[in-house]
Short mmCIF file of C-alpha atoms in Angstrom, two decimals:
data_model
loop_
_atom_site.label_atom_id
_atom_site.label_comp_id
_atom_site.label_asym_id
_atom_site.label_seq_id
_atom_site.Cartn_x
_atom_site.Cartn_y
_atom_site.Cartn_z
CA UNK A 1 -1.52 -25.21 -13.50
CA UNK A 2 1.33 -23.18 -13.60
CA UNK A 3 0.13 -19.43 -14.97
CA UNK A 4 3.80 -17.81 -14.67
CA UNK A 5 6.85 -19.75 -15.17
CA UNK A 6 9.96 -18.67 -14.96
CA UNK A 7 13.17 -20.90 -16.10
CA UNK A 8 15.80 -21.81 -14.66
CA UNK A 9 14.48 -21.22 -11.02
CA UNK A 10 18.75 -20.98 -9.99
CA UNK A 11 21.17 -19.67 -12.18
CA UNK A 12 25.32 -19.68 -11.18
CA UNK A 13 27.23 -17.82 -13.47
CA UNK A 14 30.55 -15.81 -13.50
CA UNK A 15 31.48 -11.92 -12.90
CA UNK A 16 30.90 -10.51 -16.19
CA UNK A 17 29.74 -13.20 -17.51
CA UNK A 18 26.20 -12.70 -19.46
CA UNK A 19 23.18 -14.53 -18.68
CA UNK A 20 19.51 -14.61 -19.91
CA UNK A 21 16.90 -15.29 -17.73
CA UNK A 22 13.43 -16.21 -19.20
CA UNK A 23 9.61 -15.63 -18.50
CA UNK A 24 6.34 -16.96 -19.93
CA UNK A 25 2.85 -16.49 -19.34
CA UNK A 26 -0.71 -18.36 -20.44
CA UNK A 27 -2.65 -15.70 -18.84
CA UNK A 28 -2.01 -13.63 -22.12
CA UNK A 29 -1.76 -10.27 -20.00
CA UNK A 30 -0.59 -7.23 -21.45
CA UNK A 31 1.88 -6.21 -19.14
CA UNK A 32 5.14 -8.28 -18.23
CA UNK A 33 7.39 -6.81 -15.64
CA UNK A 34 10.35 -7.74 -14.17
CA UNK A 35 11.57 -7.15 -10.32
CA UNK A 36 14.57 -7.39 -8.58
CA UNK A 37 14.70 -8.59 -4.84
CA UNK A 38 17.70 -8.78 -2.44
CA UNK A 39 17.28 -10.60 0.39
CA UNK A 40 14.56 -9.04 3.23
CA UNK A 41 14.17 -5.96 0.45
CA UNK A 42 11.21 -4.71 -1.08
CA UNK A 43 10.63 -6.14 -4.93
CA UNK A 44 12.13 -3.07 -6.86
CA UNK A 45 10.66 -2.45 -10.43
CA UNK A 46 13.49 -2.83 -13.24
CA UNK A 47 11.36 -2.49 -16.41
CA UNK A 48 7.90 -3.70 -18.02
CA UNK A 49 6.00 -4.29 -20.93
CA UNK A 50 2.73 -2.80 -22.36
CA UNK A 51 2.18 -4.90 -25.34
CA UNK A 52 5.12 -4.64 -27.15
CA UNK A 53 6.10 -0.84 -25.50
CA UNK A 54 9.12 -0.69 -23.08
CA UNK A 55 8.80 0.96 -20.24
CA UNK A 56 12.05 1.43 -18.29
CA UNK A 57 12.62 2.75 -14.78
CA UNK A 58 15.10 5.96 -14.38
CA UNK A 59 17.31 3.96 -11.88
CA UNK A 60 17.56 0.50 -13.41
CA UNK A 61 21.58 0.01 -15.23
CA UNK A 62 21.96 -0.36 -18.75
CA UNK A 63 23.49 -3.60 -17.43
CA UNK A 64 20.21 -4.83 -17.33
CA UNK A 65 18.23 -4.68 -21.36
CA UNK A 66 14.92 -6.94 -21.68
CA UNK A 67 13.16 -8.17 -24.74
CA UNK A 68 9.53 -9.76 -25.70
CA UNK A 69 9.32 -11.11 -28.62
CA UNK A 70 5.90 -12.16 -27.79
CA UNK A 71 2.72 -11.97 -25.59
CA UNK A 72 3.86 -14.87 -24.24
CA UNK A 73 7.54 -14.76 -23.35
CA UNK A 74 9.80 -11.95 -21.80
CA UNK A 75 13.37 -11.86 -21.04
CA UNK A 76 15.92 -10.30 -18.86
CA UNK A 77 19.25 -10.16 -19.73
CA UNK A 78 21.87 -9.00 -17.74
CA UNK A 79 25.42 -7.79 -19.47
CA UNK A 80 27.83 -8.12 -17.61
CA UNK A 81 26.82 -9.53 -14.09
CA UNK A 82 28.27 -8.02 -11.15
CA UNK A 83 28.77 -9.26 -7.69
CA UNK A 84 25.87 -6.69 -6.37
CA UNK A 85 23.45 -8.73 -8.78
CA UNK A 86 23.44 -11.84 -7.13
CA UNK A 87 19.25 -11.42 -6.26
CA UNK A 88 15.94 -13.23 -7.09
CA UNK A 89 14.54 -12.11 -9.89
CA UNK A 90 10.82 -12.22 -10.39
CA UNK A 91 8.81 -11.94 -13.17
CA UNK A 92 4.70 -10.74 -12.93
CA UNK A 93 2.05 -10.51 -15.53
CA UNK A 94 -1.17 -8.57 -15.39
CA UNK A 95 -3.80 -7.48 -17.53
CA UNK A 96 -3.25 -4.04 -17.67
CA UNK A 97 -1.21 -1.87 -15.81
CA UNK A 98 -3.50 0.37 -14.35
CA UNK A 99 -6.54 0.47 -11.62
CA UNK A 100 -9.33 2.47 -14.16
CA UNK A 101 -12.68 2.32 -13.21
CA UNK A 102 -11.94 -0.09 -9.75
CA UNK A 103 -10.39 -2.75 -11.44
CA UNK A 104 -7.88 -4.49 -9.98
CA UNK A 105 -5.17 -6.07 -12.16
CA UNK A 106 -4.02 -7.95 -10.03
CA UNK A 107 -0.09 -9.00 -10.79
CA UNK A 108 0.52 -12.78 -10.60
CA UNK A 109 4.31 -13.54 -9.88
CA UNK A 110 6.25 -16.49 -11.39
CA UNK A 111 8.66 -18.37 -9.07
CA UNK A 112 11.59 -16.66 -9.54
CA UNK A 113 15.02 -17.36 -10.53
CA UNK A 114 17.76 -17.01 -7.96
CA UNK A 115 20.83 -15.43 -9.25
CA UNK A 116 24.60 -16.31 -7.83
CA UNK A 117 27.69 -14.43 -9.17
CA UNK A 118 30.61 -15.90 -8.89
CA UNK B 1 7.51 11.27 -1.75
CA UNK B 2 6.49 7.41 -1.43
CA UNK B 3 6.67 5.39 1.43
CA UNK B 4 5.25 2.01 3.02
CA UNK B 5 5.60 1.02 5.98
CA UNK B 6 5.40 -2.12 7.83
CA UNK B 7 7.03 -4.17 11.12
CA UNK B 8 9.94 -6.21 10.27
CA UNK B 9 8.96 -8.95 12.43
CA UNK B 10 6.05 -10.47 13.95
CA UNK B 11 5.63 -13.91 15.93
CA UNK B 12 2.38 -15.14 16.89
CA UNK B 13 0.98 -18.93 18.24
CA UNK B 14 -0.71 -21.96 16.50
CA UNK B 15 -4.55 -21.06 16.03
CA UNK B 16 -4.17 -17.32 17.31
CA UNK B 17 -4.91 -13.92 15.13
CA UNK B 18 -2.19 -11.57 14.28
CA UNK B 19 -3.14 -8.52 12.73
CA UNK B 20 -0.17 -6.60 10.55
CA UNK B 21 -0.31 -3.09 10.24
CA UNK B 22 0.90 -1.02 7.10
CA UNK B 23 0.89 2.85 6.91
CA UNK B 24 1.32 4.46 3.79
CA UNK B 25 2.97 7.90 1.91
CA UNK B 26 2.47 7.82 -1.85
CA UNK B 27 1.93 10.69 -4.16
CA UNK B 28 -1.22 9.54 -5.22
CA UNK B 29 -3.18 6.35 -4.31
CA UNK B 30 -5.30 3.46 -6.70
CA UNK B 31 -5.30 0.39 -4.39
CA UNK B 32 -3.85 -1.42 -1.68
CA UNK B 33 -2.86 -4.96 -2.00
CA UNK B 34 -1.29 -7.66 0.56
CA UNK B 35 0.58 -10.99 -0.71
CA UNK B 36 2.00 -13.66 0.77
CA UNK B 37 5.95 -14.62 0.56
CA UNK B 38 7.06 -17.73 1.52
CA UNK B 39 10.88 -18.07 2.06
CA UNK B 40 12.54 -17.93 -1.63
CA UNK B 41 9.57 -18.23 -3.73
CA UNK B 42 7.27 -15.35 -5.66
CA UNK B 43 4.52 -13.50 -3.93
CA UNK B 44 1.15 -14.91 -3.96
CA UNK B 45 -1.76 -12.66 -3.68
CA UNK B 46 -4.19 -12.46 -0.87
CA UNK B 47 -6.30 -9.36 -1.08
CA UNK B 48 -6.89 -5.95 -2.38
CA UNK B 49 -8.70 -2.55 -0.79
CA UNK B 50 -9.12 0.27 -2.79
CA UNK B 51 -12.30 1.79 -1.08
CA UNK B 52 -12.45 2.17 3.03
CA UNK B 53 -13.59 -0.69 4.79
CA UNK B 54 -12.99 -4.29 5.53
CA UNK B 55 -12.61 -7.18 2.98
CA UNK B 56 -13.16 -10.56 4.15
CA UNK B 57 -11.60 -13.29 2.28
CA UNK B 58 -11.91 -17.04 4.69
CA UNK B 59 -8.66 -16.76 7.38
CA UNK B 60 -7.91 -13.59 6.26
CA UNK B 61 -9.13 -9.74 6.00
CA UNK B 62 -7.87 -7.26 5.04
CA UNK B 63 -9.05 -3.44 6.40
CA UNK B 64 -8.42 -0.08 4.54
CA UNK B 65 -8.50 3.62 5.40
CA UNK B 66 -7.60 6.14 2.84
CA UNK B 67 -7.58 9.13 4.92
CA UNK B 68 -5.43 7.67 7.88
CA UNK B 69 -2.81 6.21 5.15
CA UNK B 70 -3.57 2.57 6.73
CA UNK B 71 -4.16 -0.88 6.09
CA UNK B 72 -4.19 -4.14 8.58
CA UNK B 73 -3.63 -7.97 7.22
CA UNK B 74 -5.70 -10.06 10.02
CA UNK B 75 -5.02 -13.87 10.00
CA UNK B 76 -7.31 -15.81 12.32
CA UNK B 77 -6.53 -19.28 13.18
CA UNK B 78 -2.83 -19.54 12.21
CA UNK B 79 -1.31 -22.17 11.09
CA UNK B 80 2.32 -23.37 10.41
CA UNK B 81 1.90 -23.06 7.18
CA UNK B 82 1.03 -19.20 7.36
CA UNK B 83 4.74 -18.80 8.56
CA UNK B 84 6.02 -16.68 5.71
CA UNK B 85 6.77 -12.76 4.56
CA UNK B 86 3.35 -10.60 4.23
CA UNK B 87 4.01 -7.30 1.61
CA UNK B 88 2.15 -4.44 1.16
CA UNK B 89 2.18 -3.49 -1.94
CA UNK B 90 0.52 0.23 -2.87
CA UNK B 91 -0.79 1.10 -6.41
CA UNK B 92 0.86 4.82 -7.43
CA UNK B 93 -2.35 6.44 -9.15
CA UNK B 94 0.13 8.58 -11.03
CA UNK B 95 1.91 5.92 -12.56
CA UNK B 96 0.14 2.72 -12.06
CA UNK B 97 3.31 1.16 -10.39
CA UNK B 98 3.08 -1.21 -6.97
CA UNK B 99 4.68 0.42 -4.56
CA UNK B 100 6.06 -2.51 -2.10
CA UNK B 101 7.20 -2.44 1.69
CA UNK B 102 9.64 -4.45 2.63
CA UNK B 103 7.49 -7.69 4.05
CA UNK B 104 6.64 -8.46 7.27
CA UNK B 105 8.09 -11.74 8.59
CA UNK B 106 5.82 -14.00 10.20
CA UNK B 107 6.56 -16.90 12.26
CA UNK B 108 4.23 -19.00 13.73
CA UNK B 109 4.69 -21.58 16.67
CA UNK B 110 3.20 -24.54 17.85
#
């Protein structure tokens, strides 16, 4: 059964044009996070979710706002797309954020959704 | 600063071991973990370390020392299918945050 899904898994869409790209969990974690991977990179961090508090990284671009309405569902969407976008985006879940007391919270990755910019 | 590091590329033959190393910088440490990548989907996770020592998991280990900054993936008897990216992924104690190289590529032939 899927655990993270993440819809559409490839998304076309123009230069400046904005686009929404959607998460949702039935592990009913805590945290939601979204990543950002170019081709042979790392996964970089963009933002995540504790509960309903937003936690942003210093380097992500306002270009890029999320929202979660619920425990459930989290979204990414981007502004105004630019060509240096174009990435998979992945979306994880754990139960909290941390490692306290040897636990592992573990983060269990959705299957992505492949971004073009036209 | 924070840094993980890991070979860009490793090939390796049908029903051998490969072992992938990973040496790592971070500020402060809570937890090592290794997942699988295959080509253009989402990392799937295969182990964790946080305390010295080996972790056994079928096919695959995974080793850990703290005070050397190191970790190994092992895969005994490859198959084709393990043909895929291998990340390292750190756990920053400071901020809770995985910390991710940037994947090994594994390719496995017959």
């Amino acid at each position: 059964d899927a655990m993270v899904i993440q819809n559409p898994r490839y998304q076309v869409t123009q230069f400046g044009k904005p686009v929404t790209l959607s998460c949702s969990q039935t592990l009913n974690h805590n945290v939601m996070y979204w990543y950002q991977q170019k081709s042979s990179q790392a996964p970089k961090l963009l933002f995540h979710y504790y509960d309903k508090d937003f936690n942003n990284e210093a380097d992500t671009p306002d270009n890029f706002q999320s929202r979660r309405p619920n425990t459930s569902f989290c979204f990414l969407d981007i502004r105004s797309p630019g060509l240096g976008d174009a990435a998979m985006y992945l979306c994880a879940t754990s139960r909290d954020p941390g490692g306290g007391a040897g636990a592992k919270n573990i983060q269990y990755f959705g299957a992505g959704t492949r971004l073009s910019v036209l | 600063g924070q840094n993980i590091d890991q070979p860009t590329e490793m090939t390796a033959t049908e029903g051998a071991i490969v072992q992938i190393n990973c040496t790592y910088q971070t500020s402060g440490f809570n937890g090592l973990f290794w997942y699988q990548q295959h080509a253009g989907e989402a990392p799937t996770f295969l182990s964790y370390n946080v305390l010295d020592g080996l972790e056994e998991k079928g096919r695959f280990s995974s080793f850990l020392s703290r005070s050397k900054g190191y970790s190994y993936l092992l895969l005994k008897e490859l198959q084709m299918k393990d043909s895929a990216s291998y990340l390292c992924a750190v756990r920053d104690a400071n901020t809770d945050k995985l910390i991710f190289g940037t994947g090994t590529r594994l390719q496995v032939f017959p």
